[in-house]
Amino acid sequence: MTCLHDRHINPLILAGLDGKNWHLADYVKRGGYESLRRILTEKIPPEQVIAELKASNLRGRGGAGFPTGLKWSFMPRQFPGQKYLVCNTDEGEPGTFKDRDIIRYNPHALIEGMAIGAYAMGITAGYNYIHGEIWAEYERFEEALEEARAEGFLGNNIMGSDFSFQLHAFHGYGAYICGEETALLESLEGKKGQPRFKPPFPASFGLYGKPTTINNTETFAAVPFILKMGGAAYAAIGKPNAGGTKIFSISGDVERPGNYEIPLGTPFSKLLELAGGMRGGKKIKAVIPGGSSAPVITGEVMMNLDMDYDSIAKAGSMLGSGAVIVMDETRCMVKSLLRLSYFYYEESCGQCTPCREGTGWLYRMVHRIEHGQGRPEDLDMLNSIADNIQGRTICALGDAAAMPVRGMIKNFREEFAYHIEHKHCLVPAYI
Ligand SMILES: Cc1cc2nc3c(=O)[nH]c(=O)nc-3n(C[C@H](O)[C@H](O)[C@H](O)COP(=O)(O)O)c2cc1C
Ligand code: SF4
């Protein structure tokens, strides 16, 4: 995947990147570390930094879309002991590959964003948790950290101020569940990556039991640009309830899969056009708009939707992490669901019964339909199992496993019914 300039519309994080200009000197030439410098030299009050974030309408880019300024304001700034800032570069959701590109192409935007966050929340120590299966990006981030430390942009008394922030990279374990924020914290502490009950939330009981703020890589990387242009200007780029640009990872049956940074609210049809359109001129059948846990939307409906949180939610799905999986007319929905349900079955951490047992049950039922052994009652049974998982588990992986099942059966019920009745696929390519 490459970050070519012509792939974006008004980009910020991915603007002007060619794969070689990721070094600190290049970032500084592009105006990098100016926001941090201004905050420190003008001694801008932390509350004002958080107010800019709130004005920007930046919503977390890790999946849930929680307002970042609000999250930062939850941090008990005056807490006397150690507090932590954590970046989530676990990125294990099928279809998502934007955070690794931020580290690969513009790591200093992330470092500057984390330093600004640390300043705003009175934090002196931070970690970036990087997915265990991505080595090159982990090494790149370590190099970028060294550059920032050598230049005095990290460490003690940053840029001659009285603000100090130590930032470290942590190479994770390659499990999808370690992207869930509390499992990530457990893993960072050296334990098995299993989610914790919430509450308490990380802002009060986080890493080593201390107040902790966790944000996604893209969320932090947007921060320097917000502080540079001002919260209101950033908000104006997107839609009223969702400010700024968003990086969409497009994969599947398009001519040019890759990462595209565009203003939130851009029509899906425009995004598809940037990606070169449907591969081989085939017809669009379905789109998973926000990573594997987002319910599928039919191609017809998707062509009239805008890429923002509210528009996608109104259509019954979610923008999630911005991983857009496009499927053409030759794709079998039963086979697609089989792949997805196997993933969640494999990745369930096993702590709660509905998820541990239910994901396996879903997978086995879809497997049986795919292999010509489905029964007419199976579709209602699949929905019923999904209902009994969703909302009844410790973390949202249970919901993530249930939602694709319900979305597939709602939108492509006839195709599933055909499989059951005829014991083979409706799609000619698979017969
Ligand atoms: C199973 C599961 C996996 C997740 N994986 C990731 C991930 O890889 N990266 C990420 O940023 N958030 C992930 N999340 C969401 C995080 O728990 C958390 O909401 C996010 O890191 C907060 O950052 P944000 O507010 O900037 O979005 C995951 C959640 C669940 C339930
Ligand atoms: S929902 Fe699944 S992944 Fe999450 S804690 Fe329960 S068993 Fe583990």
PDB file of N, CA and C and ligand atoms in Angstrom, residues 176-177 180 182-183 193-197 344 347-357 359 389 392-401, ligand 2:
ATOM      1  N   TYR A 176      -6.021  -9.884  18.220  1.00  0.00           N
ATOM      2  CA  TYR A 176      -7.047  -8.864  17.960  1.00  0.00           C
ATOM      3  C   TYR A 176      -7.589  -8.290  19.265  1.00  0.00           C
ATOM      4  N   ILE A 177      -7.772  -9.138  20.260  1.00  0.00           N
ATOM      5  CA  ILE A 177      -8.384  -8.676  21.511  1.00  0.00           C
ATOM      6  C   ILE A 177      -7.489  -7.659  22.220  1.00  0.00           C
ATOM      7  N   GLU A 180      -8.609  -4.032  22.224  1.00  0.00           N
ATOM      8  CA  GLU A 180      -9.610  -3.533  23.179  1.00  0.00           C
ATOM      9  C   GLU A 180      -8.829  -2.866  24.311  1.00  0.00           C
ATOM     10  N   THR A 182      -8.811  -2.166  27.503  1.00  0.00           N
ATOM     11  CA  THR A 182      -8.404  -2.704  28.803  1.00  0.00           C
ATOM     12  C   THR A 182      -7.579  -3.988  28.644  1.00  0.00           C
ATOM     13  N   ALA A 183      -7.834  -4.748  27.565  1.00  0.00           N
ATOM     14  CA  ALA A 183      -6.984  -5.917  27.276  1.00  0.00           C
ATOM     15  C   ALA A 183      -5.586  -5.428  26.926  1.00  0.00           C
ATOM     16  N   GLY A 193      -3.699 -10.898  27.601  1.00  0.00           N
ATOM     17  CA  GLY A 193      -4.525  -9.790  27.100  1.00  0.00           C
ATOM     18  C   GLY A 193      -6.007 -10.097  27.174  1.00  0.00           C
ATOM     19  N   GLN A 194      -6.597  -9.927  28.353  1.00  0.00           N
ATOM     20  CA  GLN A 194      -8.043 -10.153  28.503  1.00  0.00           C
ATOM     21  C   GLN A 194      -8.698  -8.876  29.014  1.00  0.00           C
ATOM     22  N   PRO A 195      -9.835  -8.493  28.411  1.00  0.00           N
ATOM     23  CA  PRO A 195     -10.495  -7.256  28.831  1.00  0.00           C
ATOM     24  C   PRO A 195     -10.897  -7.265  30.303  1.00  0.00           C
ATOM     25  N   ARG A 196     -10.906  -6.058  30.877  1.00  0.00           N
ATOM     26  CA  ARG A 196     -11.359  -5.891  32.264  1.00  0.00           C
ATOM     27  C   ARG A 196     -12.821  -5.467  32.250  1.00  0.00           C
ATOM     28  N   PHE A 197     -13.487  -5.699  33.358  1.00  0.00           N
ATOM     29  CA  PHE A 197     -14.842  -5.139  33.526  1.00  0.00           C
ATOM     30  C   PHE A 197     -14.729  -3.621  33.579  1.00  0.00           C
ATOM     31  N   TYR A 344     -13.885 -14.300  14.434  1.00  0.00           N
ATOM     32  CA  TYR A 344     -14.318 -13.970  15.807  1.00  0.00           C
ATOM     33  C   TYR A 344     -14.260 -15.186  16.726  1.00  0.00           C
ATOM     34  N   GLU A 347     -10.673 -15.449  17.720  1.00  0.00           N
ATOM     35  CA  GLU A 347     -10.123 -14.331  18.492  1.00  0.00           C
ATOM     36  C   GLU A 347     -10.804 -14.094  19.830  1.00  0.00           C
ATOM     37  N   SER A 348     -11.937 -14.767  20.082  1.00  0.00           N
ATOM     38  CA  SER A 348     -12.593 -14.619  21.390  1.00  0.00           C
ATOM     39  C   SER A 348     -11.605 -15.012  22.483  1.00  0.00           C
ATOM     40  N   CYS A 349     -11.515 -14.197  23.530  1.00  0.00           N
ATOM     41  CA  CYS A 349     -10.539 -14.513  24.586  1.00  0.00           C
ATOM     42  C   CYS A 349     -11.064 -15.596  25.517  1.00  0.00           C
ATOM     43  N   GLY A 350     -12.384 -15.869  25.451  1.00  0.00           N
ATOM     44  CA  GLY A 350     -12.934 -16.993  26.205  1.00  0.00           C
ATOM     45  C   GLY A 350     -13.421 -16.680  27.605  1.00  0.00           C
ATOM     46  N   GLN A 351     -13.317 -15.417  28.018  1.00  0.00           N
ATOM     47  CA  GLN A 351     -13.732 -15.092  29.397  1.00  0.00           C
ATOM     48  C   GLN A 351     -15.229 -15.234  29.635  1.00  0.00           C
ATOM     49  N   CYS A 352     -16.056 -14.787  28.635  1.00  0.00           N
ATOM     50  CA  CYS A 352     -17.511 -14.848  28.891  1.00  0.00           C
ATOM     51  C   CYS A 352     -18.185 -15.926  28.044  1.00  0.00           C
ATOM     52  N   THR A 353     -19.130 -16.588  28.669  1.00  0.00           N
ATOM     53  CA  THR A 353     -19.780 -17.730  28.018  1.00  0.00           C
ATOM     54  C   THR A 353     -20.483 -17.361  26.708  1.00  0.00           C
ATOM     55  N   PRO A 354     -21.291 -16.291  26.657  1.00  0.00           N
ATOM     56  CA  PRO A 354     -21.989 -16.007  25.389  1.00  0.00           C
ATOM     57  C   PRO A 354     -21.027 -15.838  24.215  1.00  0.00           C
ATOM     58  N   CYS A 355     -19.887 -15.196  24.458  1.00  0.00           N
ATOM     59  CA  CYS A 355     -18.924 -14.975  23.367  1.00  0.00           C
ATOM     60  C   CYS A 355     -18.139 -16.260  23.084  1.00  0.00           C
ATOM     61  N   ARG A 356     -17.627 -16.890  24.128  1.00  0.00           N
ATOM     62  CA  ARG A 356     -16.808 -18.105  23.941  1.00  0.00           C
ATOM     63  C   ARG A 356     -17.597 -19.202  23.228  1.00  0.00           C
ATOM     64  N   GLU A 357     -18.811 -19.462  23.718  1.00  0.00           N
ATOM     65  CA  GLU A 357     -19.609 -20.540  23.131  1.00  0.00           C
ATOM     66  C   GLU A 357     -20.338 -20.077  21.871  1.00  0.00           C
ATOM     67  N   THR A 359     -19.669 -17.682  19.619  1.00  0.00           N
ATOM     68  CA  THR A 359     -18.902 -17.462  18.380  1.00  0.00           C
ATOM     69  C   THR A 359     -18.634 -18.803  17.671  1.00  0.00           C
ATOM     70  N   ILE A 389     -25.741 -13.053  22.216  1.00  0.00           N
ATOM     71  CA  ILE A 389     -24.348 -12.631  22.480  1.00  0.00           C
ATOM     72  C   ILE A 389     -24.326 -11.114  22.704  1.00  0.00           C
ATOM     73  N   ARG A 392     -24.252  -8.821  26.035  1.00  0.00           N
ATOM     74  CA  ARG A 392     -24.207  -9.681  27.227  1.00  0.00           C
ATOM     75  C   ARG A 392     -22.777 -10.105  27.553  1.00  0.00           C
ATOM     76  N   THR A 393     -21.827  -9.335  27.123  1.00  0.00           N
ATOM     77  CA  THR A 393     -20.440  -9.751  27.322  1.00  0.00           C
ATOM     78  C   THR A 393     -19.621  -8.640  27.983  1.00  0.00           C
ATOM     79  N   ILE A 394     -18.416  -8.991  28.400  1.00  0.00           N
ATOM     80  CA  ILE A 394     -17.549  -8.020  29.089  1.00  0.00           C
ATOM     81  C   ILE A 394     -17.084  -6.933  28.117  1.00  0.00           C
ATOM     82  N   CYS A 395     -16.720  -7.324  26.910  1.00  0.00           N
ATOM     83  CA  CYS A 395     -16.220  -6.321  25.966  1.00  0.00           C
ATOM     84  C   CYS A 395     -17.013  -6.395  24.660  1.00  0.00           C
ATOM     85  N   ALA A 396     -16.702  -5.470  23.769  1.00  0.00           N
ATOM     86  CA  ALA A 396     -17.482  -5.339  22.544  1.00  0.00           C
ATOM     87  C   ALA A 396     -17.125  -6.361  21.468  1.00  0.00           C
ATOM     88  N   LEU A 397     -16.177  -7.286  21.749  1.00  0.00           N
ATOM     89  CA  LEU A 397     -15.901  -8.312  20.729  1.00  0.00           C
ATOM     90  C   LEU A 397     -17.134  -9.182  20.507  1.00  0.00           C
ATOM     91  N   GLY A 398     -17.881  -9.406  21.564  1.00  0.00           N
ATOM     92  CA  GLY A 398     -19.115 -10.190  21.421  1.00  0.00           C
ATOM     93  C   GLY A 398     -20.065  -9.510  20.444  1.00  0.00           C
ATOM     94  N   ASP A 399     -20.248  -8.192  20.602  1.00  0.00           N
ATOM     95  CA  ASP A 399     -21.116  -7.432  19.683  1.00  0.00           C
ATOM     96  C   ASP A 399     -20.549  -7.499  18.260  1.00  0.00           C
ATOM     97  N   ALA A 400     -19.220  -7.388  18.191  1.00  0.00           N
ATOM     98  CA  ALA A 400     -18.563  -7.378  16.877  1.00  0.00           C
ATOM     99  C   ALA A 400     -18.783  -8.700  16.144  1.00  0.00           C
ATOM    100  N   ALA A 401     -18.900  -9.787  16.895  1.00  0.00           N
ATOM    101  CA  ALA A 401     -19.142 -11.097  16.270  1.00  0.00           C
ATOM    102  C   ALA A 401     -20.598 -11.239  15.848  1.00  0.00           C
TER     103      ALA A 401
HETATM  104  S1  SF4 B   2     -16.686 -10.604  24.829  1.00  0.00           S
HETATM  105 FE1  SF4 B   2     -15.387 -12.260  24.101  1.00  0.00          FE
HETATM  106  S2  SF4 B   2     -13.407 -11.314  23.791  1.00  0.00           S
HETATM  107 FE2  SF4 B   2     -14.589  -9.893  25.111  1.00  0.00          FE
HETATM  108  S3  SF4 B   2     -14.084 -10.487  27.195  1.00  0.00           S
HETATM  109 FE3  SF4 B   2     -15.860 -11.706  26.620  1.00  0.00          FE
HETATM  110  S4  SF4 B   2     -15.026 -13.645  25.819  1.00  0.00           S
HETATM  111 FE4  SF4 B   2     -13.373 -12.138  25.869  1.00  0.00          FE
END
